[in-house]
Coordinates of C-alpha atoms and ligand atoms in Angstrom, one line a residue:
X1283 CA 0.0 0.0 0.0
X1284 CA 1.2 3.5 -0.7
X1285 CA 0.1 5.5 2.2
X1286 CA 0.8 8.8 3.7
X1287 CA 2.1 8.7 7.3
X1288 CA -1.2 10.2 8.5
X1289 CA -3.2 7.6 6.7
X1290 CA -1.2 4.8 8.2
X1291 CA -1.9 6.2 11.6
X1292 CA -5.5 6.8 11.0
X1293 CA -6.7 4.0 8.9
X1294 CA -4.0 1.7 7.6
X1295 CA -5.7 0.7 4.4
X1296 CA -6.6 4.0 2.8
X1297 CA -6.6 4.0 -1.0
X1298 CA -4.2 6.2 -3.0
X1299 CA -5.1 7.3 -6.4
X1300 CA -3.4 10.6 -7.0
X1301 CA 0.0 10.6 -8.7
X1302 CA 0.9 13.6 -6.6
X1303 CA 0.2 12.0 -3.2
X1304 CA 3.1 11.9 -0.8
X1305 CA 3.8 8.2 -0.5
X1306 CA 5.1 6.2 2.4
X1307 CA 5.1 2.4 3.0
X1308 CA 4.6 -0.1 0.2
X1309 CA 2.8 -3.0 1.7
X1310 CA -0.6 -4.0 0.3
X1311 CA -1.2 -4.0 -3.4
X1312 CA -5.0 -3.7 -3.0
X1313 CA -4.7 0.1 -2.5
X1314 CA -3.1 0.8 -5.8
X1315 CA -5.4 2.4 -8.3
X1316 CA -5.1 3.0 -12.1
X1317 CA -3.7 6.5 -12.0
X1318 CA -0.9 5.6 -9.8
X1319 CA -0.2 2.4 -11.7
X1320 CA 0.0 4.3 -15.0
X1321 CA 2.1 6.9 -13.4
X1322 CA 4.6 4.3 -12.1
X1323 CA 4.7 2.6 -15.5
X1324 CA 5.4 6.0 -17.2
X1325 CA 8.1 6.8 -14.7
X1326 CA 9.8 3.4 -15.2
X1327 CA 9.9 4.0 -18.9
X1328 CA 11.3 7.5 -18.5
X1329 CA 14.0 6.2 -16.3
X1330 CA 14.7 3.3 -18.7
X1331 CA 15.1 5.7 -21.6
X1332 CA 17.2 8.2 -19.6
X1333 CA 19.6 5.5 -18.4
X1334 CA 20.5 4.7 -22.0
X1335 CA 22.7 7.9 -22.4
X1336 CA 25.7 8.8 -20.3
X1337 CA 24.1 12.2 -19.5
X1338 CA 20.8 10.6 -18.5
X1339 CA 22.6 8.0 -16.4
X1340 CA 24.6 10.7 -14.7
X1341 CA 21.4 12.7 -14.0
X1342 CA 19.8 9.7 -12.3
X1343 CA 23.0 8.9 -10.4
X1344 CA 23.1 12.3 -8.8
X1345 CA 19.4 12.3 -7.8
X1346 CA 19.6 10.7 -4.4
X1347 CA 23.3 10.8 -3.5
X1348 CA 22.6 11.7 0.1
X1349 CA 20.1 8.9 0.7
X1350 CA 20.7 5.4 2.1
X1351 CA 18.7 2.2 1.9
X1352 CA 18.7 -1.0 4.0
X1353 CA 18.1 -4.3 2.3
X1354 CA 16.9 -6.6 5.0
X1355 CA 16.4 -9.9 3.2
X1356 CA 16.2 -12.8 5.6
X1357 CA 14.6 -15.1 3.1
X1358 CA 16.4 -16.3 -0.1
X1359 CA 16.3 -13.9 -3.0
X1360 CA 18.2 -13.3 -6.2
X1361 CA 16.2 -11.0 -8.5
X1362 CA 14.3 -8.9 -6.0
X1363 CA 17.5 -8.3 -4.0
X1364 CA 19.7 -7.6 -7.0
X1365 CA 17.1 -5.4 -8.8
X1366 CA 16.4 -3.3 -5.7
X1367 CA 20.2 -3.1 -5.0
X1368 CA 20.9 -2.0 -8.6
X1369 CA 17.8 0.3 -8.6
X1370 CA 19.3 2.1 -5.5
X1371 CA 22.7 2.4 -7.2
X1372 CA 21.1 3.8 -10.4
X1373 CA 19.9 6.7 -8.2
X1374 CA 23.1 7.1 -6.2
X1375 CA 21.5 5.6 -3.1
X1376 CA 24.0 3.8 -0.9
X1377 CA 22.9 0.4 0.4
X1378 CA 23.5 -1.7 3.5
X1379 CA 22.3 -5.2 3.8
X1380 CA 21.5 -8.0 6.2
X1381 CA 20.7 -11.3 4.5
X1382 CA 21.1 -13.7 7.4
X1383 CA 19.7 -13.2 10.9
X1384 CA 22.4 -15.4 12.4
X1385 CA 24.9 -12.6 11.8
X1386 CA 22.8 -9.8 13.2
X1387 CA 22.1 -9.0 16.8
X1388 CA 18.8 -10.8 16.6
X1389 CA 20.8 -13.9 17.4
X1390 CA 21.7 -12.3 20.7
X1391 CA 18.0 -12.0 21.5
X1392 CA 17.4 -8.5 20.1
X1393 CA 13.7 -8.1 19.3
X1394 CA 12.4 -7.5 15.8
X1395 CA 11.1 -4.1 17.0
X1396 CA 14.5 -3.0 18.2
X1397 CA 16.2 -4.4 15.0
X1398 CA 13.9 -2.4 12.7
X1399 CA 14.2 0.7 14.8
X1400 CA 18.0 0.4 14.7
X1401 CA 18.0 0.0 10.9
X1402 CA 15.9 3.1 10.6
X1403 CA 18.5 5.1 12.6
X1404 CA 20.9 4.7 9.7
X1405 CA 18.9 4.8 6.5
X1406 CA 16.1 6.5 4.6
X1407 CA 14.2 3.4 3.5
X1408 CA 14.0 -0.2 4.6
X1409 CA 13.4 -2.8 1.9
X1410 CA 12.6 -6.2 3.5
X1411 CA 11.8 -9.7 2.6
X1412 CA 10.8 -12.3 5.2
X1413 CA 9.7 -15.8 5.6
X1414 CA 6.9 -14.8 8.0
X1415 CA 3.8 -13.2 6.6
X1416 CA 2.9 -9.8 7.9
X1417 CA 6.5 -8.9 9.0
X1418 CA 6.7 -5.8 6.7
X1419 CA 3.4 -4.6 8.0
X1420 CA 4.6 -5.0 11.5
X1421 CA 7.8 -3.1 10.7
X1422 CA 5.6 -0.3 9.2
X1423 CA 3.6 -0.1 12.4
X1424 CA 6.8 0.2 14.4
X1425 CA 7.9 3.0 12.1
X1426 CA 4.6 4.8 12.6
X1427 CA 5.1 4.9 16.3
X1428 CA 8.5 6.5 16.4
X1429 CA 9.8 10.0 15.9
X1430 CA 11.9 9.5 12.7
X1431 CA 10.0 6.9 10.7
X1432 CA 11.3 5.7 7.4
X1433 CA 9.3 3.9 4.6
X1434 CA 9.1 0.2 4.6
X1435 CA 8.9 -1.6 1.3
X1436 CA 7.6 -5.2 1.4
X1437 CA 9.9 -7.2 -1.0
X1438 CA 8.0 -10.4 -0.3
X1439 CA 6.3 -11.7 2.9
X1440 CA 5.7 -15.4 3.4
X1441 CA 3.4 -16.9 0.9
X1442 CA 1.1 -13.9 1.2
X1443 CA 2.2 -10.9 -0.8
X1444 CA 4.9 -9.5 -3.1
X1445 CA 3.6 -6.1 -4.1
X1446 CA 6.6 -4.8 -6.0
X1447 CA 6.7 -8.0 -8.1
X1448 CA 3.0 -7.3 -9.0
X1449 CA 4.0 -3.8 -10.0
X1450 CA 6.7 -5.0 -12.3
X1451 CA 4.3 -7.6 -13.7
X1452 CA 1.8 -4.8 -14.5
X1453 CA 4.6 -2.9 -16.2
X1454 CA 5.5 -5.9 -18.3
X1455 CA 1.8 -6.5 -19.3
X1456 CA 1.4 -2.8 -20.0
X1457 CA 4.5 -2.7 -22.2
X1458 CA 3.6 -6.0 -24.0
X1459 CA 0.1 -4.8 -24.8
X1460 CA 0.9 -1.2 -25.6
X1461 CA 0.0 -1.6 -29.3
X1462 CA -3.1 -3.6 -28.4
X1463 CA -5.1 -1.3 -26.1
X1464 CA -3.2 -2.1 -22.9
X1465 CA -4.2 -4.5 -20.2
X1466 CA -8.0 -3.7 -20.4
X1467 CA -10.0 -6.5 -21.9
X1468 CA -7.2 -9.1 -21.9
X1469 CA -7.5 -12.7 -20.9
X1470 CA -4.7 -13.6 -18.4
X1471 CA -4.0 -17.2 -17.4
X1472 CA -2.1 -17.9 -14.1
X1473 CA -0.7 -21.3 -13.8
X1474 CA 1.0 -23.5 -11.2
X1475 CA 1.1 -23.2 -7.4
X1476 CA -1.5 -20.5 -7.0
X1477 CA -2.2 -21.4 -3.4
X1478 CA 1.3 -20.5 -2.2
X1479 CA 2.6 -18.3 -5.0
X1480 CA 2.6 -14.7 -3.5
X1481 CA 3.3 -13.1 -6.9
X1482 CA 0.1 -14.2 -8.5
X1483 CA -1.9 -13.4 -5.4
X1484 CA -0.5 -9.8 -5.4
X1485 CA -1.1 -9.5 -9.1
X1486 CA -4.8 -10.5 -8.7
X1487 CA -5.2 -7.6 -6.3
X1488 CA -4.0 -5.1 -9.0
X1489 CA -6.5 -6.3 -11.6
X1490 CA -9.4 -4.2 -10.4
X1491 CA -7.8 -1.2 -12.0
X1492 CA -8.3 -2.6 -15.5
X1493 CA -11.6 -3.0 -17.2
X1494 CA -13.0 -6.3 -18.6
X1495 CA -9.9 -8.4 -17.7
X1496 CA -10.7 -12.1 -17.5
X1497 CA -8.5 -14.3 -15.3
X1498 CA -8.1 -18.0 -15.8
X1499 CA -6.5 -20.0 -12.9
X1500 CA -4.9 -23.2 -14.0
X1501 CA -3.7 -25.3 -11.1
X1502 CA -3.6 -28.8 -9.7
X1503 CA -6.5 -29.4 -7.3
X1504 CA -4.8 -28.8 -4.0
X1505 CA -2.9 -25.8 -5.2
X1506 CA -5.7 -23.6 -6.4
X1507 CA -6.1 -19.9 -5.7
X1508 CA -7.1 -19.3 -2.0
X1509 CA -10.5 -18.0 -1.1
X1510 CA -9.3 -14.6 0.2
X1511 CA -8.2 -13.6 -3.3
X1512 CA -11.3 -15.2 -5.0
X1513 CA -13.5 -13.2 -2.6
X1514 CA -11.7 -10.0 -3.5
X1515 CA -12.2 -10.8 -7.2
X1516 CA -15.9 -11.4 -6.7
X1517 CA -16.3 -8.2 -4.7
X1518 CA -14.5 -6.3 -7.4
X1519 CA -16.5 -8.0 -10.1
X1520 CA -13.4 -9.3 -11.9
X1521 CA -14.3 -12.4 -13.9
X1522 CA -12.3 -15.5 -13.2
X1523 CA -12.6 -19.2 -13.9
X1524 CA -10.6 -22.2 -12.6
X1525 CA -9.4 -25.3 -14.4
X1526 CA -6.8 -27.9 -14.1
X1527 CA -6.4 -28.3 -17.9
X1528 CA -4.1 -25.9 -19.7
X1529 CA -4.7 -27.1 -23.2
X1530 CA -8.5 -26.3 -22.9
X1531 CA -7.8 -22.6 -22.2
X1532 CA -4.4 -21.9 -23.8
X1533 CA -5.7 -20.7 -27.2
X1534 CA -7.7 -17.9 -25.7
X1535 CA -5.0 -16.4 -23.5
X1536 CA -3.3 -13.1 -24.1
X1537 CA -0.8 -13.8 -21.4
X1538 CA 0.1 -17.0 -19.5
X1539 CA 1.8 -16.3 -16.2
X1540 CA 3.6 -19.4 -15.1
X1541 CA 4.7 -20.1 -11.6
X1542 CA 6.8 -22.9 -10.0
X1543 CA 5.7 -25.3 -7.2
X1544 CA 6.6 -23.5 -4.0
X1545 CA 7.9 -26.7 -2.5
X1546 CA 9.7 -24.9 0.3
X1547 CA 6.3 -24.6 2.0
X1548 CA 5.5 -28.4 1.7
X1549 CA 4.5 -30.1 5.0
X1550 CA 5.0 -33.6 3.7
X1551 CA 6.5 -33.3 0.2
X1552 CA 3.0 -32.8 -1.4
X1553 CA 4.6 -31.0 -4.4
X1554 CA 6.2 -34.2 -5.4
X1555 CA 2.8 -35.9 -6.0
X1556 CA 1.9 -33.4 -8.8
X1557 CA 2.2 -34.5 -12.5
X1558 CA 4.0 -31.3 -13.5
X1559 CA 3.9 -32.2 -17.2
X1560 CA 0.3 -30.9 -17.1
X1561 CA 1.5 -27.5 -16.0
X1562 CA 4.4 -27.0 -18.2
X1563 CA 5.1 -24.9 -21.3
X1564 CA 7.2 -26.4 -24.1
X1565 CA 7.1 -26.7 -27.8
X1566 CA 3.5 -28.1 -27.9
X1567 CA 2.1 -25.4 -25.8
X1568 CA 3.9 -22.7 -27.8
X1569 CA 2.1 -24.0 -30.9
X1570 CA -1.3 -23.5 -29.2
X1571 CA -0.6 -19.9 -27.9
X1572 CA -1.8 -16.9 -29.8
X1573 CA 0.8 -15.4 -32.2
X1574 CA 0.8 -12.3 -30.0
X1575 CA 0.3 -14.0 -26.6
X1576 CA 3.0 -13.7 -24.0
X1577 CA 4.5 -16.0 -21.4
X1578 CA 5.6 -14.6 -18.1
X1579 CA 7.2 -16.1 -15.0
X1580 CA 8.5 -14.3 -11.9
X1581 CA 11.5 -16.7 -11.8
X1582 CA 13.2 -18.7 -10.6
X1583 CA 11.8 -21.4 -12.8
X1584 CA 11.7 -25.1 -12.3
X1585 CA 10.7 -27.6 -15.0
X1586 CA 7.5 -25.7 -15.8
X1587 CA 9.1 -23.7 -18.7
X1588 CA 11.3 -25.7 -21.0
X1589 CA 14.4 -23.6 -21.9
X1590 CA 13.5 -24.2 -25.5
X1591 CA 10.8 -21.5 -25.0
X1592 CA 13.4 -18.8 -24.2
X1593 CA 14.1 -18.3 -27.9
X1594 CA 10.5 -17.6 -28.7
X1595 CA 9.7 -13.9 -29.0
X1596 CA 6.6 -14.5 -26.9
X1597 CA 8.7 -15.5 -23.9
X1598 CA 8.7 -12.3 -21.8
X1599 CA 10.3 -13.5 -18.5
X1600 CA 13.8 -12.2 -19.1
X1601 CA 12.4 -8.8 -20.0
X1602 CA 10.1 -9.0 -17.1
X1603 CA 13.1 -9.6 -14.8
X1604 CA 14.8 -6.4 -16.2
X1605 CA 11.6 -4.4 -16.0
X1606 CA 11.7 -5.2 -12.3
X1607 CA 14.8 -3.0 -11.9
X1608 CA 13.2 0.0 -13.8
X1609 CA 10.0 -0.4 -11.9
X1610 CA 11.9 -0.4 -8.6
X1611 CA 13.7 2.7 -9.6
X1612 CA 10.3 4.3 -10.2
X1613 CA 9.0 3.1 -6.8
X1614 CA 12.1 4.6 -5.1
X1615 CA 11.7 7.9 -7.0
X1616 CA 8.1 8.1 -6.0
X1617 CA 8.8 7.3 -2.4
X1618 CA 11.6 9.8 -2.1
X1619 CA 9.5 12.4 -3.9
X1620 CA 12.0 12.8 -6.6
X1621 CA 9.7 12.0 -9.4
X1622 CA 9.6 15.6 -10.8
X1623 CA 13.4 15.5 -11.4
X1624 CA 12.9 13.1 -14.3
X1625 CA 9.8 14.5 -15.9
Ligands
NCD352 C1 9.2 -15.0 -6.5 C2 9.1 -15.0 -5.0 O1 10.1 -14.8 -4.3 O2 8.0 -15.0 -4.6 N1 10.5 -14.7 -7.0 C3 10.8 -13.4 -7.2 O3 10.7 -12.5 -6.4 N2 11.1 -13.0 -8.5 C4 8.6 -16.2 -7.1 C5 9.1 -17.6 -6.7 O4 10.0 -17.7 -5.8 O5 8.6 -18.6 -7.2

């Protein structure tokens, strides 16, 4: 959620629509509205274009030279960590990191509250990923109770939410459909472990900003989208259907968002019982996909996308990965109120 400090204190879940709003924490994707999404996509593109020239790169580099960011990633991460780290560096923001609690004072018994408060003493923004759901929201509440709060960005919390991934996914969809009327009216398939995949959950929450989008969930029986997201979609009147058969729906998709089995959450190896061949994209599936359909994946991938797909122009996941860096620059610019400097 993008929220002003006052809103956090008063209501927690206030919606933000204005591109000019002073923004604070990034926690819950549900509060993003169309104007802000369009604004962030535009900003990401401006930054991407600027960074192409030495003069533009220098301009960006000098924007936030006096700012510092903390990357507090206690759950494994490659892309989100690296893209945030590089996004900070593109803007001249210096970074500190903790990626392992066992080498922080938390191992001496320091509370989460004290750890977060300590980080905030040194930096201007805390970007955090945690195994436990709700940790970033908890950090935000701690911030809102102290004298010098800094923004908290949720870079993935448990199997619940991953708001900045959803933003970069929107940017990727928006760019991919820029010549075809944008995201409105598109049919988007989401496939794989939808129950525990936080990226697809967050992305569903952003769909209400687009008109006539249809979602098709393709998942093995025990890994279907959870009721909380489906209730939200029903409330927002976003059409969705569920199936366990990719081939039945593949020809009508404009985008297929593939996810891996999130086996790290298994209680008893339940991922191993799935016949993954039913939820895989390879040569046969490419032949069934529309000529201008796209394939996305938050990565890392398992066997669900055959590397043979990489060479197909409809494979969008490597671009999606790079889009993540530009979107995260845009998020930081917005948060630090430096947006006007690149307009
Ligand atoms: C995702 C995540 O961490 O949830 N990865 C990412 O941030 N790009 C998806 C995943 O791990 O499957």
